[in-house]
């Protein structure tokens, strides 16, 4: 059962009907958050690329989804509407929260977990599922109602319960503005105020070290007949932005790629369509690819 719950958390972490983020989900996020990502699951699933990916689900995966549905009454493909994930982002900060909007048979899932020995703790009148060791590595899952769920470390989940019932401090204004802008125009998006120097390990290579000059980043993806990915990176200085732009152009050219491998050649052709522009401290990236071309690439990249 613990393994099943962990898989459920991972599904939530890896995955809205309007493009703007649901404020009920955003309200559950800790006010110290510096990185937030979201996915409009409903729109993504009905996009051309989403329909293609769902049609490519293997027989084994289909059986796994059926087992999940039989056990919990929940099928992510039809019952999940929107996902939001957030974190403060400090190197030593274990807090994470993933919130989800959809349709959940909360009573059935909680009863199933309890019958398999999961610990159920009442907090402010709400039942929270706990699993894993009782330390900073443990995780929790809560259903705030039949349409709203949250998962993460126990402290963040308890905070989400309190914010759902009583509200709480607002997010960083800059982060909130970025979330509003990027979630309004993209099915999938992320924003981050975490400096690159906090993400790059000291022993990282020179290209990874070059990313340490990034002060904030945001990106998104629009899923239609053309799949369009965009990103904006804000560097510490105009000089750093110019260097980041040069690095992006170098990566897109991939001079060392084995062109005799058809998969590598197709990937190189796609990356060469990357548009890179630099203005002051900002680097803008844009990649627009016909959805059909992505389908062909995915099929080509299948394990042989």
PDB file of C-alpha atoms in Angstrom:
ATOM      1  CA  UNK A   1       0.000   0.000   0.000  1.00  0.00           C
ATOM      2  CA  UNK A   2       2.874   2.395   0.795  1.00  0.00           C
ATOM      3  CA  UNK A   3       4.318   1.689  -2.634  1.00  0.00           C
ATOM      4  CA  UNK A   4       0.931   2.376  -4.219  1.00  0.00           C
ATOM      5  CA  UNK A   5       0.651   5.710  -2.406  1.00  0.00           C
ATOM      6  CA  UNK A   6       4.171   6.684  -3.423  1.00  0.00           C
ATOM      7  CA  UNK A   7       3.259   6.002  -7.043  1.00  0.00           C
ATOM      8  CA  UNK A   8       0.190   8.183  -6.593  1.00  0.00           C
ATOM      9  CA  UNK A   9       2.320  11.047  -5.301  1.00  0.00           C
ATOM     10  CA  UNK A  10       4.742  10.653  -8.207  1.00  0.00           C
ATOM     11  CA  UNK A  11       1.859  10.750 -10.690  1.00  0.00           C
ATOM     12  CA  UNK A  12       0.665  13.985  -9.124  1.00  0.00           C
ATOM     13  CA  UNK A  13       4.156  15.445  -9.091  1.00  0.00           C
ATOM     14  CA  UNK A  14       4.832  14.602 -12.706  1.00  0.00           C
ATOM     15  CA  UNK A  15       1.539  15.910 -14.109  1.00  0.00           C
ATOM     16  CA  UNK A  16      -6.483  23.247 -15.474  1.00  0.00           C
ATOM     17  CA  UNK A  17     -10.358  24.024 -18.081  1.00  0.00           C
ATOM     18  CA  UNK A  18      -9.173  27.604 -18.334  1.00  0.00           C
ATOM     19  CA  UNK A  19      -5.506  28.343 -18.905  1.00  0.00           C
ATOM     20  CA  UNK A  20      -5.165  30.572 -15.839  1.00  0.00           C
ATOM     21  CA  UNK A  21      -4.147  28.705 -12.708  1.00  0.00           C
ATOM     22  CA  UNK A  22      -6.942  27.695 -10.332  1.00  0.00           C
ATOM     23  CA  UNK A  23      -6.730  30.082  -7.320  1.00  0.00           C
ATOM     24  CA  UNK A  24      -7.927  27.301  -5.000  1.00  0.00           C
ATOM     25  CA  UNK A  25      -4.803  25.314  -5.862  1.00  0.00           C
ATOM     26  CA  UNK A  26      -2.520  28.318  -5.589  1.00  0.00           C
ATOM     27  CA  UNK A  27      -3.936  29.152  -2.166  1.00  0.00           C
ATOM     28  CA  UNK A  28      -2.584  25.833  -0.817  1.00  0.00           C
ATOM     29  CA  UNK A  29       1.033  26.715  -1.644  1.00  0.00           C
ATOM     30  CA  UNK A  30       3.428  27.731   1.139  1.00  0.00           C
ATOM     31  CA  UNK A  31       4.049  31.522   1.085  1.00  0.00           C
ATOM     32  CA  UNK A  32       7.830  30.965   0.953  1.00  0.00           C
ATOM     33  CA  UNK A  33       7.578  29.186  -2.410  1.00  0.00           C
ATOM     34  CA  UNK A  34      10.150  30.285  -4.975  1.00  0.00           C
ATOM     35  CA  UNK A  35       9.391  27.726  -7.700  1.00  0.00           C
ATOM     36  CA  UNK A  36       5.966  26.745  -9.035  1.00  0.00           C
ATOM     37  CA  UNK A  37       4.939  24.596 -12.014  1.00  0.00           C
ATOM     38  CA  UNK A  38       1.532  23.760 -13.400  1.00  0.00           C
ATOM     39  CA  UNK A  39      -0.218  21.613 -15.975  1.00  0.00           C
ATOM     40  CA  UNK A  40      -3.710  21.983 -17.398  1.00  0.00           C
ATOM     41  CA  UNK A  41      -4.305  18.243 -17.557  1.00  0.00           C
ATOM     42  CA  UNK A  42      -7.749  18.476 -19.140  1.00  0.00           C
ATOM     43  CA  UNK A  43      -6.582  20.613 -22.067  1.00  0.00           C
ATOM     44  CA  UNK A  44      -3.326  18.694 -22.462  1.00  0.00           C
ATOM     45  CA  UNK A  45      -5.179  15.372 -22.662  1.00  0.00           C
ATOM     46  CA  UNK A  46      -7.462  16.628 -25.434  1.00  0.00           C
ATOM     47  CA  UNK A  47      -4.703  18.315 -27.444  1.00  0.00           C
ATOM     48  CA  UNK A  48      -3.406  16.546 -30.579  1.00  0.00           C
ATOM     49  CA  UNK A  49      -0.204  15.540 -28.787  1.00  0.00           C
ATOM     50  CA  UNK A  50      -2.099  14.423 -25.686  1.00  0.00           C
ATOM     51  CA  UNK A  51      -4.439  12.223 -27.725  1.00  0.00           C
ATOM     52  CA  UNK A  52      -1.471  10.702 -29.496  1.00  0.00           C
ATOM     53  CA  UNK A  53       0.355   9.920 -26.243  1.00  0.00           C
ATOM     54  CA  UNK A  54      -2.745   8.376 -24.670  1.00  0.00           C
ATOM     55  CA  UNK A  55      -3.237   6.214 -27.747  1.00  0.00           C
ATOM     56  CA  UNK A  56       0.346   4.978 -27.372  1.00  0.00           C
ATOM     57  CA  UNK A  57      -0.205   3.648 -23.832  1.00  0.00           C
ATOM     58  CA  UNK A  58       1.001   0.066 -23.605  1.00  0.00           C
ATOM     59  CA  UNK A  59      -1.231  -2.855 -22.686  1.00  0.00           C
ATOM     60  CA  UNK A  60       0.577  -3.209 -19.364  1.00  0.00           C
ATOM     61  CA  UNK A  61       0.084   0.471 -18.546  1.00  0.00           C
ATOM     62  CA  UNK A  62      -3.593   0.201 -19.480  1.00  0.00           C
ATOM     63  CA  UNK A  63      -3.946  -2.723 -17.080  1.00  0.00           C
ATOM     64  CA  UNK A  64      -2.239  -0.689 -14.357  1.00  0.00           C
ATOM     65  CA  UNK A  65      -4.654   2.218 -14.902  1.00  0.00           C
ATOM     66  CA  UNK A  66      -7.562  -0.236 -14.734  1.00  0.00           C
ATOM     67  CA  UNK A  67      -6.304  -1.650 -11.422  1.00  0.00           C
ATOM     68  CA  UNK A  68      -5.946   1.868 -10.027  1.00  0.00           C
ATOM     69  CA  UNK A  69      -9.502   2.693 -11.126  1.00  0.00           C
ATOM     70  CA  UNK A  70     -10.898  -0.533  -9.651  1.00  0.00           C
ATOM     71  CA  UNK A  71      -9.177   0.064  -6.315  1.00  0.00           C
ATOM     72  CA  UNK A  72      -9.788   3.776  -5.872  1.00  0.00           C
ATOM     73  CA  UNK A  73     -12.460   4.840  -8.359  1.00  0.00           C
ATOM     74  CA  UNK A  74      -9.873   7.302  -9.707  1.00  0.00           C
ATOM     75  CA  UNK A  75      -8.516   7.445 -13.267  1.00  0.00           C
ATOM     76  CA  UNK A  76      -6.006  10.293 -13.808  1.00  0.00           C
ATOM     77  CA  UNK A  77      -6.790  10.356 -17.522  1.00  0.00           C
ATOM     78  CA  UNK A  78     -10.387  11.423 -16.972  1.00  0.00           C
ATOM     79  CA  UNK A  79     -10.618  12.528 -13.339  1.00  0.00           C
ATOM     80  CA  UNK A  80      -7.615  14.861 -13.084  1.00  0.00           C
ATOM     81  CA  UNK A  81      -8.162  18.472 -14.209  1.00  0.00           C
ATOM     82  CA  UNK A  82      -5.196  20.521 -13.015  1.00  0.00           C
ATOM     83  CA  UNK A  83      -1.881  20.008 -11.214  1.00  0.00           C
ATOM     84  CA  UNK A  84       0.266  22.523  -9.366  1.00  0.00           C
ATOM     85  CA  UNK A  85       3.640  21.809  -7.733  1.00  0.00           C
ATOM     86  CA  UNK A  86       5.681  24.195  -5.580  1.00  0.00           C
ATOM     87  CA  UNK A  87       8.757  24.340  -3.386  1.00  0.00           C
ATOM     88  CA  UNK A  88      10.788  26.943  -1.463  1.00  0.00           C
ATOM     89  CA  UNK A  89      13.845  25.645  -3.293  1.00  0.00           C
ATOM     90  CA  UNK A  90      16.527  25.876  -0.625  1.00  0.00           C
ATOM     91  CA  UNK A  91      19.245  23.233  -0.829  1.00  0.00           C
ATOM     92  CA  UNK A  92      18.431  21.962   2.660  1.00  0.00           C
ATOM     93  CA  UNK A  93      14.692  22.620   2.573  1.00  0.00           C
ATOM     94  CA  UNK A  94      12.750  19.344   2.150  1.00  0.00           C
ATOM     95  CA  UNK A  95       9.343  21.002   1.793  1.00  0.00           C
ATOM     96  CA  UNK A  96       7.345  20.195  -1.330  1.00  0.00           C
ATOM     97  CA  UNK A  97       3.664  20.490  -2.141  1.00  0.00           C
ATOM     98  CA  UNK A  98       1.666  19.133  -5.061  1.00  0.00           C
ATOM     99  CA  UNK A  99      -1.969  20.154  -5.345  1.00  0.00           C
ATOM    100  CA  UNK A 100      -4.543  18.693  -7.711  1.00  0.00           C
ATOM    101  CA  UNK A 101      -8.050  19.556  -8.858  1.00  0.00           C
ATOM    102  CA  UNK A 102     -10.348  16.900 -10.260  1.00  0.00           C
ATOM    103  CA  UNK A 103     -12.769  14.222  -9.104  1.00  0.00           C
ATOM    104  CA  UNK A 104     -11.730  12.097  -6.124  1.00  0.00           C
ATOM    105  CA  UNK A 105     -13.635   9.445  -4.200  1.00  0.00           C
ATOM    106  CA  UNK A 106     -11.916  10.586  -1.010  1.00  0.00           C
ATOM    107  CA  UNK A 107     -13.833   8.339   1.393  1.00  0.00           C
ATOM    108  CA  UNK A 108     -13.077   5.259  -0.724  1.00  0.00           C
ATOM    109  CA  UNK A 109      -9.373   6.038  -1.023  1.00  0.00           C
ATOM    110  CA  UNK A 110      -8.994   6.793   2.685  1.00  0.00           C
ATOM    111  CA  UNK A 111     -10.848   3.604   3.645  1.00  0.00           C
ATOM    112  CA  UNK A 112      -8.653   1.569   1.298  1.00  0.00           C
ATOM    113  CA  UNK A 113      -5.486   3.082   2.744  1.00  0.00           C
ATOM    114  CA  UNK A 114      -6.680   2.497   6.300  1.00  0.00           C
ATOM    115  CA  UNK A 115      -7.504  -1.135   5.540  1.00  0.00           C
ATOM    116  CA  UNK A 116      -3.921  -1.637   4.359  1.00  0.00           C
ATOM    117  CA  UNK A 117      -2.427  -0.199   7.541  1.00  0.00           C
ATOM    118  CA  UNK A 118      -1.839   3.392   6.496  1.00  0.00           C
ATOM    119  CA  UNK A 119      -1.733   5.896   9.337  1.00  0.00           C
ATOM    120  CA  UNK A 120      -4.627   8.341   9.251  1.00  0.00           C
ATOM    121  CA  UNK A 121      -4.265  11.445  11.413  1.00  0.00           C
ATOM    122  CA  UNK A 122      -6.975  14.039  12.014  1.00  0.00           C
ATOM    123  CA  UNK A 123      -5.806  17.638  11.706  1.00  0.00           C
ATOM    124  CA  UNK A 124      -8.231  20.549  12.083  1.00  0.00           C
ATOM    125  CA  UNK A 125     -11.077  18.127  11.404  1.00  0.00           C
ATOM    126  CA  UNK A 126      -9.479  16.790   8.207  1.00  0.00           C
ATOM    127  CA  UNK A 127      -8.072  13.269   7.769  1.00  0.00           C
ATOM    128  CA  UNK A 128      -4.481  13.159   6.487  1.00  0.00           C
ATOM    129  CA  UNK A 129      -2.847   9.965   5.209  1.00  0.00           C
ATOM    130  CA  UNK A 130       0.742   9.509   6.405  1.00  0.00           C
ATOM    131  CA  UNK A 131       3.189   6.969   5.032  1.00  0.00           C
ATOM    132  CA  UNK A 132       6.925   6.332   5.178  1.00  0.00           C
ATOM    133  CA  UNK A 133       9.238   6.847   8.120  1.00  0.00           C
ATOM    134  CA  UNK A 134       8.185   9.394  10.703  1.00  0.00           C
ATOM    135  CA  UNK A 135      10.941  11.863   9.836  1.00  0.00           C
ATOM    136  CA  UNK A 136      11.625  14.573   7.282  1.00  0.00           C
ATOM    137  CA  UNK A 137      11.502  11.991   4.467  1.00  0.00           C
ATOM    138  CA  UNK A 138       7.920  10.911   5.177  1.00  0.00           C
ATOM    139  CA  UNK A 139       5.033  12.019   2.989  1.00  0.00           C
ATOM    140  CA  UNK A 140       1.380  12.844   3.413  1.00  0.00           C
ATOM    141  CA  UNK A 141      -1.749  12.990   1.290  1.00  0.00           C
ATOM    142  CA  UNK A 142      -4.977  14.851   2.019  1.00  0.00           C
ATOM    143  CA  UNK A 143      -8.324  15.255   0.303  1.00  0.00           C
ATOM    144  CA  UNK A 144      -9.716  18.653   1.227  1.00  0.00           C
ATOM    145  CA  UNK A 145     -12.942  17.707  -0.534  1.00  0.00           C
ATOM    146  CA  UNK A 146     -13.941  15.468  -3.452  1.00  0.00           C
ATOM    147  CA  UNK A 147     -12.457  17.954  -5.938  1.00  0.00           C
ATOM    148  CA  UNK A 148      -9.244  19.092  -4.245  1.00  0.00           C
ATOM    149  CA  UNK A 149      -6.187  17.145  -3.026  1.00  0.00           C
ATOM    150  CA  UNK A 150      -2.685  17.926  -1.799  1.00  0.00           C
ATOM    151  CA  UNK A 151       0.411  15.787  -1.290  1.00  0.00           C
ATOM    152  CA  UNK A 152       3.903  16.419  -0.023  1.00  0.00           C
ATOM    153  CA  UNK A 153       5.870  16.471   3.191  1.00  0.00           C
ATOM    154  CA  UNK A 154       3.638  16.407   6.314  1.00  0.00           C
ATOM    155  CA  UNK A 155       4.380  20.008   7.335  1.00  0.00           C
ATOM    156  CA  UNK A 156       3.444  21.382   3.912  1.00  0.00           C
ATOM    157  CA  UNK A 157       0.279  19.286   3.781  1.00  0.00           C
ATOM    158  CA  UNK A 158      -0.820  20.477   7.220  1.00  0.00           C
ATOM    159  CA  UNK A 159      -0.129  24.050   6.114  1.00  0.00           C
ATOM    160  CA  UNK A 160      -2.292  23.447   3.032  1.00  0.00           C
ATOM    161  CA  UNK A 161      -5.144  22.266   5.269  1.00  0.00           C
ATOM    162  CA  UNK A 162      -4.862  25.437   7.345  1.00  0.00           C
ATOM    163  CA  UNK A 163      -4.689  27.706   4.295  1.00  0.00           C
ATOM    164  CA  UNK A 164      -7.703  25.982   2.756  1.00  0.00           C
ATOM    165  CA  UNK A 165      -9.739  26.571   5.919  1.00  0.00           C
ATOM    166  CA  UNK A 166      -8.452  29.966   7.031  1.00  0.00           C
ATOM    167  CA  UNK A 167      -6.326  31.459   4.238  1.00  0.00           C
ATOM    168  CA  UNK A 168      -2.819  32.762   4.830  1.00  0.00           C
ATOM    169  CA  UNK A 169      -0.033  35.083   3.662  1.00  0.00           C
ATOM    170  CA  UNK A 170       0.211  35.815  -0.057  1.00  0.00           C
ATOM    171  CA  UNK A 171       2.991  34.587  -2.330  1.00  0.00           C
ATOM    172  CA  UNK A 172       5.974  36.700  -3.299  1.00  0.00           C
ATOM    173  CA  UNK A 173       4.472  39.443  -5.569  1.00  0.00           C
ATOM    174  CA  UNK A 174       7.035  38.875  -8.336  1.00  0.00           C
ATOM    175  CA  UNK A 175       6.374  35.146  -8.301  1.00  0.00           C
ATOM    176  CA  UNK A 176       2.608  35.751  -8.322  1.00  0.00           C
ATOM    177  CA  UNK A 177       2.884  38.049 -11.362  1.00  0.00           C
ATOM    178  CA  UNK A 178       4.957  35.471 -13.245  1.00  0.00           C
ATOM    179  CA  UNK A 179       2.475  32.713 -12.400  1.00  0.00           C
ATOM    180  CA  UNK A 180      -0.434  34.831 -13.661  1.00  0.00           C
ATOM    181  CA  UNK A 181       1.367  35.664 -16.908  1.00  0.00           C
ATOM    182  CA  UNK A 182       2.677  32.216 -17.817  1.00  0.00           C
ATOM    183  CA  UNK A 183      -0.336  30.178 -16.677  1.00  0.00           C
ATOM    184  CA  UNK A 184      -2.646  32.406 -18.746  1.00  0.00           C
ATOM    185  CA  UNK A 185      -1.067  31.473 -22.070  1.00  0.00           C
ATOM    186  CA  UNK A 186       0.302  27.942 -21.669  1.00  0.00           C
ATOM    187  CA  UNK A 187      -1.076  24.497 -20.901  1.00  0.00           C
ATOM    188  CA  UNK A 188       2.174  23.579 -19.131  1.00  0.00           C
ATOM    189  CA  UNK A 189       4.396  26.174 -17.431  1.00  0.00           C
ATOM    190  CA  UNK A 190       6.933  26.868 -14.696  1.00  0.00           C
ATOM    191  CA  UNK A 191       8.312  29.918 -12.910  1.00  0.00           C
ATOM    192  CA  UNK A 192      11.288  30.092 -10.580  1.00  0.00           C
ATOM    193  CA  UNK A 193      12.959  32.762  -8.463  1.00  0.00           C
ATOM    194  CA  UNK A 194      15.640  30.309  -7.340  1.00  0.00           C
ATOM    195  CA  UNK A 195      19.068  31.603  -8.440  1.00  0.00           C
ATOM    196  CA  UNK A 196      21.067  29.219 -10.590  1.00  0.00           C
ATOM    197  CA  UNK A 197      23.895  29.240  -8.056  1.00  0.00           C
ATOM    198  CA  UNK A 198      21.551  27.480  -5.609  1.00  0.00           C
ATOM    199  CA  UNK A 199      20.852  24.708  -8.126  1.00  0.00           C
ATOM    200  CA  UNK A 200      24.286  23.972  -9.587  1.00  0.00           C
ATOM    201  CA  UNK A 201      26.502  21.591  -7.663  1.00  0.00           C
ATOM    202  CA  UNK A 202      30.085  22.751  -6.998  1.00  0.00           C
ATOM    203  CA  UNK A 203      31.515  19.806  -8.968  1.00  0.00           C
ATOM    204  CA  UNK A 204      29.317  20.433 -12.014  1.00  0.00           C
ATOM    205  CA  UNK A 205      30.894  20.848 -15.441  1.00  0.00           C
ATOM    206  CA  UNK A 206      31.576  24.205 -17.095  1.00  0.00           C
ATOM    207  CA  UNK A 207      28.301  24.280 -19.041  1.00  0.00           C
ATOM    208  CA  UNK A 208      26.267  23.594 -15.896  1.00  0.00           C
ATOM    209  CA  UNK A 209      28.322  26.178 -14.005  1.00  0.00           C
ATOM    210  CA  UNK A 210      27.397  28.735 -16.670  1.00  0.00           C
ATOM    211  CA  UNK A 211      23.771  28.362 -15.540  1.00  0.00           C
ATOM    212  CA  UNK A 212      24.708  29.698 -12.104  1.00  0.00           C
ATOM    213  CA  UNK A 213      24.379  33.271 -13.447  1.00  0.00           C
ATOM    214  CA  UNK A 214      20.604  32.852 -13.889  1.00  0.00           C
ATOM    215  CA  UNK A 215      18.649  34.895 -11.367  1.00  0.00           C
ATOM    216  CA  UNK A 216      15.155  33.772 -12.357  1.00  0.00           C
ATOM    217  CA  UNK A 217      13.523  31.663 -15.056  1.00  0.00           C
ATOM    218  CA  UNK A 218      10.111  30.970 -16.538  1.00  0.00           C
ATOM    219  CA  UNK A 219       8.814  28.848 -19.374  1.00  0.00           C
ATOM    220  CA  UNK A 220       5.734  27.343 -20.911  1.00  0.00           C
ATOM    221  CA  UNK A 221       4.334  25.105 -23.620  1.00  0.00           C
ATOM    222  CA  UNK A 222       1.313  25.570 -25.861  1.00  0.00           C
ATOM    223  CA  UNK A 223      -0.150  22.341 -27.211  1.00  0.00           C
ATOM    224  CA  UNK A 224      -1.901  22.668 -30.556  1.00  0.00           C
ATOM    225  CA  UNK A 225      -1.286  21.770 -34.175  1.00  0.00           C
ATOM    226  CA  UNK A 226       1.971  23.615 -33.542  1.00  0.00           C
ATOM    227  CA  UNK A 227       3.651  22.783 -30.226  1.00  0.00           C
ATOM    228  CA  UNK A 228       5.326  25.986 -29.041  1.00  0.00           C
ATOM    229  CA  UNK A 229       7.759  26.087 -26.151  1.00  0.00           C
ATOM    230  CA  UNK A 230       9.075  29.384 -24.810  1.00  0.00           C
ATOM    231  CA  UNK A 231      11.353  30.364 -21.950  1.00  0.00           C
ATOM    232  CA  UNK A 232      12.822  33.514 -20.440  1.00  0.00           C
ATOM    233  CA  UNK A 233      16.019  33.515 -18.404  1.00  0.00           C
ATOM    234  CA  UNK A 234      17.094  36.586 -16.466  1.00  0.00           C
ATOM    235  CA  UNK A 235      20.833  36.735 -15.833  1.00  0.00           C
ATOM    236  CA  UNK A 236      22.877  38.726 -13.345  1.00  0.00           C
ATOM    237  CA  UNK A 237      24.188  41.049 -16.063  1.00  0.00           C
ATOM    238  CA  UNK A 238      23.920  41.754 -19.784  1.00  0.00           C
ATOM    239  CA  UNK A 239      27.305  40.103 -20.257  1.00  0.00           C
ATOM    240  CA  UNK A 240      26.085  36.964 -18.524  1.00  0.00           C
ATOM    241  CA  UNK A 241      22.936  36.978 -20.676  1.00  0.00           C
ATOM    242  CA  UNK A 242      25.046  37.173 -23.840  1.00  0.00           C
ATOM    243  CA  UNK A 243      27.082  34.180 -22.652  1.00  0.00           C
ATOM    244  CA  UNK A 244      23.892  32.232 -21.896  1.00  0.00           C
ATOM    245  CA  UNK A 245      22.590  33.019 -25.361  1.00  0.00           C
ATOM    246  CA  UNK A 246      25.816  31.731 -26.917  1.00  0.00           C
ATOM    247  CA  UNK A 247      25.541  28.555 -24.847  1.00  0.00           C
ATOM    248  CA  UNK A 248      21.942  28.002 -25.999  1.00  0.00           C
ATOM    249  CA  UNK A 249      22.987  28.414 -29.638  1.00  0.00           C
ATOM    250  CA  UNK A 250      25.834  25.960 -29.114  1.00  0.00           C
ATOM    251  CA  UNK A 251      23.539  23.359 -27.567  1.00  0.00           C
ATOM    252  CA  UNK A 252      21.028  23.770 -30.387  1.00  0.00           C
ATOM    253  CA  UNK A 253      23.710  23.090 -32.985  1.00  0.00           C
ATOM    254  CA  UNK A 254      25.033  19.936 -31.240  1.00  0.00           C
ATOM    255  CA  UNK A 255      28.173  19.751 -33.391  1.00  0.00           C
ATOM    256  CA  UNK A 256      29.276  16.455 -31.870  1.00  0.00           C
ATOM    257  CA  UNK A 257      26.006  14.638 -32.521  1.00  0.00           C
ATOM    258  CA  UNK A 258      26.282  11.385 -34.455  1.00  0.00           C
ATOM    259  CA  UNK A 259      24.455  12.250 -37.667  1.00  0.00           C
ATOM    260  CA  UNK A 260      24.608   8.625 -38.833  1.00  0.00           C
ATOM    261  CA  UNK A 261      22.093   7.714 -36.139  1.00  0.00           C
ATOM    262  CA  UNK A 262      18.657   8.618 -37.600  1.00  0.00           C
ATOM    263  CA  UNK A 263      17.291   9.379 -34.137  1.00  0.00           C
ATOM    264  CA  UNK A 264      20.154  11.742 -33.335  1.00  0.00           C
ATOM    265  CA  UNK A 265      19.859  13.346 -36.763  1.00  0.00           C
ATOM    266  CA  UNK A 266      16.118  13.962 -36.315  1.00  0.00           C
ATOM    267  CA  UNK A 267      16.703  15.419 -32.845  1.00  0.00           C
ATOM    268  CA  UNK A 268      19.422  17.698 -34.235  1.00  0.00           C
ATOM    269  CA  UNK A 269      17.066  18.898 -36.978  1.00  0.00           C
ATOM    270  CA  UNK A 270      14.487  19.776 -34.340  1.00  0.00           C
ATOM    271  CA  UNK A 271      16.950  21.600 -32.083  1.00  0.00           C
ATOM    272  CA  UNK A 272      18.216  23.693 -34.981  1.00  0.00           C
ATOM    273  CA  UNK A 273      14.772  25.329 -35.056  1.00  0.00           C
ATOM    274  CA  UNK A 274      15.428  26.850 -31.619  1.00  0.00           C
ATOM    275  CA  UNK A 275      15.223  30.654 -31.724  1.00  0.00           C
ATOM    276  CA  UNK A 276      17.516  32.503 -29.310  1.00  0.00           C
ATOM    277  CA  UNK A 277      17.393  36.243 -28.632  1.00  0.00           C
ATOM    278  CA  UNK A 278      19.110  38.385 -26.001  1.00  0.00           C
ATOM    279  CA  UNK A 279      17.958  41.769 -24.725  1.00  0.00           C
ATOM    280  CA  UNK A 280      19.802  43.290 -21.800  1.00  0.00           C
ATOM    281  CA  UNK A 281      19.796  40.754 -18.981  1.00  0.00           C
ATOM    282  CA  UNK A 282      17.092  38.585 -20.559  1.00  0.00           C
ATOM    283  CA  UNK A 283      17.540  35.536 -22.795  1.00  0.00           C
ATOM    284  CA  UNK A 284      14.444  34.401 -24.690  1.00  0.00           C
ATOM    285  CA  UNK A 285      14.115  30.932 -26.195  1.00  0.00           C
ATOM    286  CA  UNK A 286      11.394  29.741 -28.569  1.00  0.00           C
ATOM    287  CA  UNK A 287      10.903  26.412 -30.287  1.00  0.00           C
ATOM    288  CA  UNK A 288       7.865  25.856 -32.518  1.00  0.00           C
ATOM    289  CA  UNK A 289       7.408  22.361 -33.938  1.00  0.00           C
ATOM    290  CA  UNK A 290       4.497  20.887 -35.930  1.00  0.00           C
ATOM    291  CA  UNK A 291       2.707  18.381 -33.697  1.00  0.00           C
ATOM    292  CA  UNK A 292       2.959  15.713 -36.393  1.00  0.00           C
ATOM    293  CA  UNK A 293       6.741  16.104 -36.399  1.00  0.00           C
ATOM    294  CA  UNK A 294       6.816  15.481 -32.647  1.00  0.00           C
ATOM    295  CA  UNK A 295       4.727  12.327 -33.089  1.00  0.00           C
ATOM    296  CA  UNK A 296       7.241  11.041 -35.641  1.00  0.00           C
ATOM    297  CA  UNK A 297      10.147  11.848 -33.318  1.00  0.00           C
ATOM    298  CA  UNK A 298       8.492  10.067 -30.361  1.00  0.00           C
ATOM    299  CA  UNK A 299       7.907   6.957 -32.457  1.00  0.00           C
ATOM    300  CA  UNK A 300      11.496   7.083 -33.695  1.00  0.00           C
ATOM    301  CA  UNK A 301      12.853   7.435 -30.148  1.00  0.00           C
ATOM    302  CA  UNK A 302      11.107   4.305 -28.915  1.00  0.00           C
ATOM    303  CA  UNK A 303      13.496   1.718 -27.430  1.00  0.00           C
ATOM    304  CA  UNK A 304      14.534  -0.758 -30.067  1.00  0.00           C
TER     305      UNK A 304
END
